[in-house]
Tab-separated table of C-alpha atoms in Angstrom:
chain	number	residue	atom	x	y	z
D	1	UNK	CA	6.993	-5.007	72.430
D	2	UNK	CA	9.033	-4.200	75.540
D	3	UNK	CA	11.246	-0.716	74.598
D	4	UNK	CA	14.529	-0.924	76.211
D	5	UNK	CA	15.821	2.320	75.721
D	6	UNK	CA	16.583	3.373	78.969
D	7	UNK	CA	18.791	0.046	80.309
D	8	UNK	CA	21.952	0.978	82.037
D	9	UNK	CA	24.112	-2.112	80.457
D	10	UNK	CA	25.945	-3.139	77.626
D	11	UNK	CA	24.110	-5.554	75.476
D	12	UNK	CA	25.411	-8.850	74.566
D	13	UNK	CA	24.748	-11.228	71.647
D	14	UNK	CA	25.175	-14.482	72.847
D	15	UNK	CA	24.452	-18.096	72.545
D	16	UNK	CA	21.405	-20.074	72.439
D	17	UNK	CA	19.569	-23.562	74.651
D	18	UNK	CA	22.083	-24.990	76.665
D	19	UNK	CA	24.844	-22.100	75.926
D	20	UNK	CA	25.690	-18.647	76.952
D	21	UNK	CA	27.081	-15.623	75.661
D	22	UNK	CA	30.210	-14.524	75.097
D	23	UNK	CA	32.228	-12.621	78.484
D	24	UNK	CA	31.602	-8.772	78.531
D	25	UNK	CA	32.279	-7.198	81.323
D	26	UNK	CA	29.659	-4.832	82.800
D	27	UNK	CA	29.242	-3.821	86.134
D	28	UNK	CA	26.478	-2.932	88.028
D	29	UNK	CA	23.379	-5.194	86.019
D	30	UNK	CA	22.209	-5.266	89.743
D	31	UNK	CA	20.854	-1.713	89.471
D	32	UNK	CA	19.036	-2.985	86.110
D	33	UNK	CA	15.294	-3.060	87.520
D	34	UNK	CA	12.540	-5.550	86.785
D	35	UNK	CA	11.091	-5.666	83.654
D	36	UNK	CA	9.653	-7.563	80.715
D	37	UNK	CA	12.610	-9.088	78.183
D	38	UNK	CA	15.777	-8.080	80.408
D	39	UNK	CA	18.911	-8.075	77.225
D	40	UNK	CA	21.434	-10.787	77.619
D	41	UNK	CA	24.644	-9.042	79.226
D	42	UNK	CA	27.134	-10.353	81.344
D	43	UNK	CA	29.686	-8.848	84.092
D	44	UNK	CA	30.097	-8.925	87.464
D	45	UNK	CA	28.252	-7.783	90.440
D	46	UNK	CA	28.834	-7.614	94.124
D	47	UNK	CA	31.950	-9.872	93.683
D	48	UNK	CA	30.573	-12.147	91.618
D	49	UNK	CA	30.378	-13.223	87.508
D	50	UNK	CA	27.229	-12.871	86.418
D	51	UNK	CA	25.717	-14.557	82.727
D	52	UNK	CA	22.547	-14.280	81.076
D	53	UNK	CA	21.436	-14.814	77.873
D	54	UNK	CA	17.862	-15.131	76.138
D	55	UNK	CA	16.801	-15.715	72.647
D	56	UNK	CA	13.832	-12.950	73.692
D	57	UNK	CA	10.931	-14.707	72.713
D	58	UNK	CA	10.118	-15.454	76.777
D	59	UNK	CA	9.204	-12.731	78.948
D	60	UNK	CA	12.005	-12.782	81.195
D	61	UNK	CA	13.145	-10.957	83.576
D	62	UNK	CA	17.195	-11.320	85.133
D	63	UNK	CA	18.002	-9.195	88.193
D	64	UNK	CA	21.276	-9.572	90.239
D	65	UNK	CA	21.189	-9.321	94.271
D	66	UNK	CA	23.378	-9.027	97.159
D	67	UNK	CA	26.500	-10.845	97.002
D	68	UNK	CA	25.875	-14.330	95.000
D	69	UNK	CA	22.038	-13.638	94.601
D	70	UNK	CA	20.465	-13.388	91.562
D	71	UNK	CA	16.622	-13.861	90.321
D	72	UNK	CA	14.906	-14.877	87.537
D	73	UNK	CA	11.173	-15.101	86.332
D	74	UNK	CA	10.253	-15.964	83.072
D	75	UNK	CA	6.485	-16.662	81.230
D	76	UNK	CA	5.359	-16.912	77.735
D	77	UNK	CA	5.760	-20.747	77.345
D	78	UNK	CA	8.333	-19.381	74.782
D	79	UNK	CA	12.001	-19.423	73.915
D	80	UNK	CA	14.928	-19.964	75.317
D	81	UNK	CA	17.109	-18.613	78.690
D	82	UNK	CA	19.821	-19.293	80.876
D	83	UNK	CA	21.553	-17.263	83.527
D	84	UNK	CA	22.896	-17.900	86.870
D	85	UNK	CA	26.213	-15.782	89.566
D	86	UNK	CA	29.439	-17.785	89.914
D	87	UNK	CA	33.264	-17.516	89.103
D	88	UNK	CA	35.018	-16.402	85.778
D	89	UNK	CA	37.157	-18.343	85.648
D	90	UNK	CA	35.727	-21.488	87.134
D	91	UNK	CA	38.346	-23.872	88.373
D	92	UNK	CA	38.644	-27.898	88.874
D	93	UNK	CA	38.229	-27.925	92.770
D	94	UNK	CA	35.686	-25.694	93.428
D	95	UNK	CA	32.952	-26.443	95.823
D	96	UNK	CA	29.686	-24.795	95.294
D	97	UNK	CA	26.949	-24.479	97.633
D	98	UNK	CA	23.536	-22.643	96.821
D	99	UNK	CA	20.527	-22.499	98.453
D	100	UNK	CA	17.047	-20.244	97.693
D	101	UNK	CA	13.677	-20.999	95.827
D	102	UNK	CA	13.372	-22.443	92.191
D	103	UNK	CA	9.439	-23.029	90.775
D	104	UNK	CA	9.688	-24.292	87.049
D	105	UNK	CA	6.574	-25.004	84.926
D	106	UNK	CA	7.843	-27.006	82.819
D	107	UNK	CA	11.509	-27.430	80.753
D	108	UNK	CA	13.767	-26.060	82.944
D	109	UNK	CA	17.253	-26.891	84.829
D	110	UNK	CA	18.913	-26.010	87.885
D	111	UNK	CA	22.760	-26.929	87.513
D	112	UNK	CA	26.291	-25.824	88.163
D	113	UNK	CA	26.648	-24.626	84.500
D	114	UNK	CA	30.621	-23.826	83.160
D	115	UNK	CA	32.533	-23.689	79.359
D	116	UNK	CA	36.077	-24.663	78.942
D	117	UNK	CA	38.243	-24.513	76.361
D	118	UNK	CA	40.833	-26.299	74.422
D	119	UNK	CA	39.057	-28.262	73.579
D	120	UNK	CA	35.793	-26.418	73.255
D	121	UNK	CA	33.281	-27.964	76.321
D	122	UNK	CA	30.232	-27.191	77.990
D	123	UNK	CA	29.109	-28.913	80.988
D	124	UNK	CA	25.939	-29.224	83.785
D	125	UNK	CA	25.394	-31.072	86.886
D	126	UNK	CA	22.350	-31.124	87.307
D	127	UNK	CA	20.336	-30.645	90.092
D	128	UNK	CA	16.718	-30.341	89.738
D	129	UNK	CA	15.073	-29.827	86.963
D	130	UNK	CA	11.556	-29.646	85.887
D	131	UNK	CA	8.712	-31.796	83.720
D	132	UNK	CA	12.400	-32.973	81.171
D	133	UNK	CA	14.609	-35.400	82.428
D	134	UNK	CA	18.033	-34.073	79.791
D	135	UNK	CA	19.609	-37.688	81.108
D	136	UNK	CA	16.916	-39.109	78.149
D	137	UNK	CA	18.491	-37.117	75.179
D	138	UNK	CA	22.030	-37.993	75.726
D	139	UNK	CA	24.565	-41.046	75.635
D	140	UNK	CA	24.783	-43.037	79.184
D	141	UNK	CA	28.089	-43.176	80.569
D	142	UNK	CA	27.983	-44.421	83.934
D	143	UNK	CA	27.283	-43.364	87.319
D	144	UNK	CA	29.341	-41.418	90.383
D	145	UNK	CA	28.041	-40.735	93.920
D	146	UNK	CA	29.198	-37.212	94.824
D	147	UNK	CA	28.155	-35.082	98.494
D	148	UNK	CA	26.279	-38.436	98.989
D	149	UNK	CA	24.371	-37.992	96.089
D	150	UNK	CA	24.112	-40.395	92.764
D	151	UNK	CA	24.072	-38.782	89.482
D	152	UNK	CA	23.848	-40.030	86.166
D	153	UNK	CA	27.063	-39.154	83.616
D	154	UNK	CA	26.138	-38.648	80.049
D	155	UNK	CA	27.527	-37.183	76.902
D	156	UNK	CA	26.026	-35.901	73.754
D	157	UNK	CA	27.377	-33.676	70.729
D	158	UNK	CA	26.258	-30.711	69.490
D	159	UNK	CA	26.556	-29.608	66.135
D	160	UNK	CA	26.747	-26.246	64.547
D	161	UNK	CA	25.296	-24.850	67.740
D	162	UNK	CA	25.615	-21.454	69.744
D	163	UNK	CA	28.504	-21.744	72.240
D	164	UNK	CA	30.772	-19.043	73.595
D	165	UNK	CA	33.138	-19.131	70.658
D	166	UNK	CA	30.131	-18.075	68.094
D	167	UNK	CA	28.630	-21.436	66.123
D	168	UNK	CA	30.489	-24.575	66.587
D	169	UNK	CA	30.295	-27.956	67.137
D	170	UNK	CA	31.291	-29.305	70.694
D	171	UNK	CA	30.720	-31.983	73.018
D	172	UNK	CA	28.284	-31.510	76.591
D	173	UNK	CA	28.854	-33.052	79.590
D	174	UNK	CA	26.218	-34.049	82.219
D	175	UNK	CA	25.945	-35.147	85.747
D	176	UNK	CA	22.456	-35.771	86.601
D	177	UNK	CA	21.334	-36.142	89.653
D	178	UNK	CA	18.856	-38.984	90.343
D	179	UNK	CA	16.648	-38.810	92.122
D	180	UNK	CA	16.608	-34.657	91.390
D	181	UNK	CA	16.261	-32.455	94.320
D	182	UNK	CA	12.356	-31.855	94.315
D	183	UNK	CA	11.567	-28.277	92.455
D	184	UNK	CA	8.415	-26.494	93.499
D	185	UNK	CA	9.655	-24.403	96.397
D	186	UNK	CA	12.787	-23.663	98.997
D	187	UNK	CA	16.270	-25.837	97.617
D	188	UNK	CA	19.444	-25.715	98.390
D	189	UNK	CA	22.421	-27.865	97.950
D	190	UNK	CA	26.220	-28.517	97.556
D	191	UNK	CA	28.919	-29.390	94.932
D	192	UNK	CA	32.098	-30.944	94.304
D	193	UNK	CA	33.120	-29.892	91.422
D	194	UNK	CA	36.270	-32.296	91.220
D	195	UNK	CA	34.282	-35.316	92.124
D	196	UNK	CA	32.110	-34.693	88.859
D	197	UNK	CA	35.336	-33.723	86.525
D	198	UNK	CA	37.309	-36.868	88.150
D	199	UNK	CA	34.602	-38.933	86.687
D	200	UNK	CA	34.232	-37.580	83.752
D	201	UNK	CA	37.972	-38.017	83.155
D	202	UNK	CA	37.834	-41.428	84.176
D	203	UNK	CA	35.185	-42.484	81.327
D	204	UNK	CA	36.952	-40.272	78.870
D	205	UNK	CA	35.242	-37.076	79.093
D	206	UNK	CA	38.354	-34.706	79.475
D	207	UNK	CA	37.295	-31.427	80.351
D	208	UNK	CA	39.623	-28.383	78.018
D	209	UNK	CA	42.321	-26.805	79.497
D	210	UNK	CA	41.463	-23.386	79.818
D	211	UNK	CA	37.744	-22.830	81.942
D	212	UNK	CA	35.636	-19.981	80.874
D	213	UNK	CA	33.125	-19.139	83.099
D	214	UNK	CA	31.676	-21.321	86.403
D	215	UNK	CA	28.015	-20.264	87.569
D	216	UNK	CA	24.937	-21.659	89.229
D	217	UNK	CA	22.279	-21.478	86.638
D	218	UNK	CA	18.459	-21.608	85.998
D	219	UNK	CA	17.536	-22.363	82.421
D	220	UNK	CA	13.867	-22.389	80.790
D	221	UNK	CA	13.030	-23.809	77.342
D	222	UNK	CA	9.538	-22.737	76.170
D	223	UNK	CA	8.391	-22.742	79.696
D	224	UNK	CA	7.825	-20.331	82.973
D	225	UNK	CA	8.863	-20.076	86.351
D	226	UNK	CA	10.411	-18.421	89.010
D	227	UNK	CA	14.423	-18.764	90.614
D	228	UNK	CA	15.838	-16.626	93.396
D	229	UNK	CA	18.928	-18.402	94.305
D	230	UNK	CA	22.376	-17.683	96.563
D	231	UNK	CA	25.763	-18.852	95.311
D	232	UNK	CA	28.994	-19.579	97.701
D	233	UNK	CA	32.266	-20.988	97.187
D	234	UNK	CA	32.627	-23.961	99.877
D	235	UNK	CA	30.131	-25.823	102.470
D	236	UNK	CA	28.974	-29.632	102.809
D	237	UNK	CA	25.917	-30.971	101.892
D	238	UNK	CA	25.996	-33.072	105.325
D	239	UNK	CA	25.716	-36.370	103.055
D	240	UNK	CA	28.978	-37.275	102.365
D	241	UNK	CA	32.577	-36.592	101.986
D	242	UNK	CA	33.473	-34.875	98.425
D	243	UNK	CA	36.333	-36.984	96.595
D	244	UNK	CA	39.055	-34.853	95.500
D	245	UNK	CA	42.280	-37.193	95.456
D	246	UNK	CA	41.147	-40.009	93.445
D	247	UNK	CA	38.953	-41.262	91.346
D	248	UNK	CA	35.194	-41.038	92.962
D	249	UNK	CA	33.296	-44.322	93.515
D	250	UNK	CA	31.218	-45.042	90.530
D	251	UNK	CA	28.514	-48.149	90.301
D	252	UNK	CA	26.115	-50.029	88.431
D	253	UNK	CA	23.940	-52.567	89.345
D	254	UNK	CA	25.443	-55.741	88.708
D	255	UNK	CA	22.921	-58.373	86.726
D	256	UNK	CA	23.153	-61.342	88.048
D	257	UNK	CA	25.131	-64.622	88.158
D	258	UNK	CA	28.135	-62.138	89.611
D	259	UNK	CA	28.887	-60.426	86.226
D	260	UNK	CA	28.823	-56.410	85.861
D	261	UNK	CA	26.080	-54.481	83.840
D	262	UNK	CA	26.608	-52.620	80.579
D	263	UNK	CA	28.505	-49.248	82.016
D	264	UNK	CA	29.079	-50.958	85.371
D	265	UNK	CA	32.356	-51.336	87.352
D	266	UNK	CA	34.415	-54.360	86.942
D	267	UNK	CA	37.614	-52.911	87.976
D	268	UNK	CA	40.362	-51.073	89.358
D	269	UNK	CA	42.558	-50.459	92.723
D	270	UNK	CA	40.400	-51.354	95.782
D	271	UNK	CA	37.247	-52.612	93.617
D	272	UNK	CA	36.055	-55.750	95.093
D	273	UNK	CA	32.295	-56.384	92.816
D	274	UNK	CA	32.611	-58.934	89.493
D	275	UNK	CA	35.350	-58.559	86.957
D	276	UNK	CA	33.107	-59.621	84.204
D	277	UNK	CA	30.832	-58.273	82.333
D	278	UNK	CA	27.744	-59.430	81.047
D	279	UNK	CA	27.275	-61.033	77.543
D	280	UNK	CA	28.277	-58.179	74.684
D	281	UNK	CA	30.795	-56.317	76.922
D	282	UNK	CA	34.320	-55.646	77.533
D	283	UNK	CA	36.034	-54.867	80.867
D	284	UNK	CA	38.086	-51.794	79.558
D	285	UNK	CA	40.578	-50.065	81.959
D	286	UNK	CA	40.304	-46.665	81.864
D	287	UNK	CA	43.058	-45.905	84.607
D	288	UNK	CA	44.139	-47.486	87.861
D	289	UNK	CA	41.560	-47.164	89.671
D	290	UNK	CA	38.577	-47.424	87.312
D	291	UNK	CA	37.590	-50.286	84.593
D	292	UNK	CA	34.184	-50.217	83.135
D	293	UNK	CA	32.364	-52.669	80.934
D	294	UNK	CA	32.084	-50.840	77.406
């Protein structure tokens, strides 16, 4: 059993897979050095909000760098963790860019990670992530091409479940990228935040009213690895123009004989694909410039 009797932080309790804990602020988790079972704290550090949380049964190590940098490394094939730099409080129009090294063995994410509240919401997009794909565990949406990029939108619930507000029950929100950024070595990347919450919105995913934190984060679930990753506010990922005025594009493969697929678009200002949707669904507007076959 690591002894942590000599760490220079205030210890956090805090929540558990796919959650974090609760904002303390700390300073200074940077001069924390490596070792075995770092505590969950969170605070800020060169600038930036820093959270991390563990359920301790990985041997896992958190250190904060210079400016946005931060590393993790994590073994055991055990347990659960999740920390990452960002904002506190994250915002709708940020634009994140990170770039750096991420080497999962197995379960494990790399995603713009955030909570809001009123109503209670946690949120990822996604990525890379490592031998689990989370877009099979969770309710299909639709699709949105942000940065040039197309990610997958899903939804699921979770009940009674660890969240910044103690146990609760809360709905997550995904954007997954597909195909993921490869893991396995150097990565780096950018995001438009409103793109992803624009589509969300439009398939009636409303995020709260009141954001909690914002951060780039590397989670493990009963896996190891390695992350050392930079975070900035602002950049391009040279693929594309970020949509932050309306609506972002969102598609589906049409099926054929001209009629949209289940979660495909069949609608909306400027949308020139079919209007109908295959046998068993409804062409729903969701706003003006976005109907979807549900």
């Amino acid at each position: 059993m690591v002894s942590f009797t000599s760490l220079l932080i205030t210890v956090t309790a805090g929540a558990g897979a796919f959650a974090a804990p609760p904002s303390n602020a700390t300073e200074g988790l940077g001069l924390l050095r490596a070792r075995a079972g770092t505590p969950s704290a969170t605070g800020t550090s060169n600038g930036f909000y820093y959270s991390w949380w563990t359920d301790g049964a990985a041997d896992a190590t958190y250190t904060n760098g210079a400016a946005g940098q931060y590393s993790i490394q994590w073994s055991g094939n055990a347990g659960n963790l999740v920390g990452g730099k960002g904002w506190n409080p994250g915002n709708n129009n940020r634009v994140i860019s990170y770039t750096g090294t991420y080497t999962p063995n197995g379960n494990s994410y790399l995603a713009i990670y955030g909570w809001t509240r009123s109503p209670l919401i946690e949120y990822y997009v996604v990525e890379s992530y490592g031998s689990y794909n989370p877009s099979s565990a969770a309710s299909a949406k639709g699709t949105v091409t942000c940065n040039g990029a197309s990610y997958t939108i899903l939804q699921t619930t979770r009940v009674n479940q660890p969240s910044i507000d103690g146990t609760q029950t809360f709905e997550q929100y995904w954007s997954v990228r597909n195909p993921k950024k490869n893991p396995g070595g150097t990565i780096s990347g950018t995001v438009d935040v409103s793109c992803h919450f624009q589509a969300w919105a439009a398939v009636g995913m409303n995020l709260g009213t009141q954001h909690n934190y914002q951060i780039v984060a590397t989670e493990g679930y009963q896996s190891s690895g390695s992350s050392t990753i930079s975070v900035s506010e602002g950049g391009s990922s040279g693929g594309g123009s970020p949509t932050s005025s309306t609506p972002p594009a969102q598609s589906s493969t049409p099926s054929t004989g001209g009629t949209a697929a289940h979660w495909g678009q069949c609608g909306g200002q400027g949308w020139s694909g079919p209007t109908v949707c295959e046998a068993g669904y409804t062409c729903t507007t969701l706003n003006a410039y976005y109907s979807q076959c549900l």
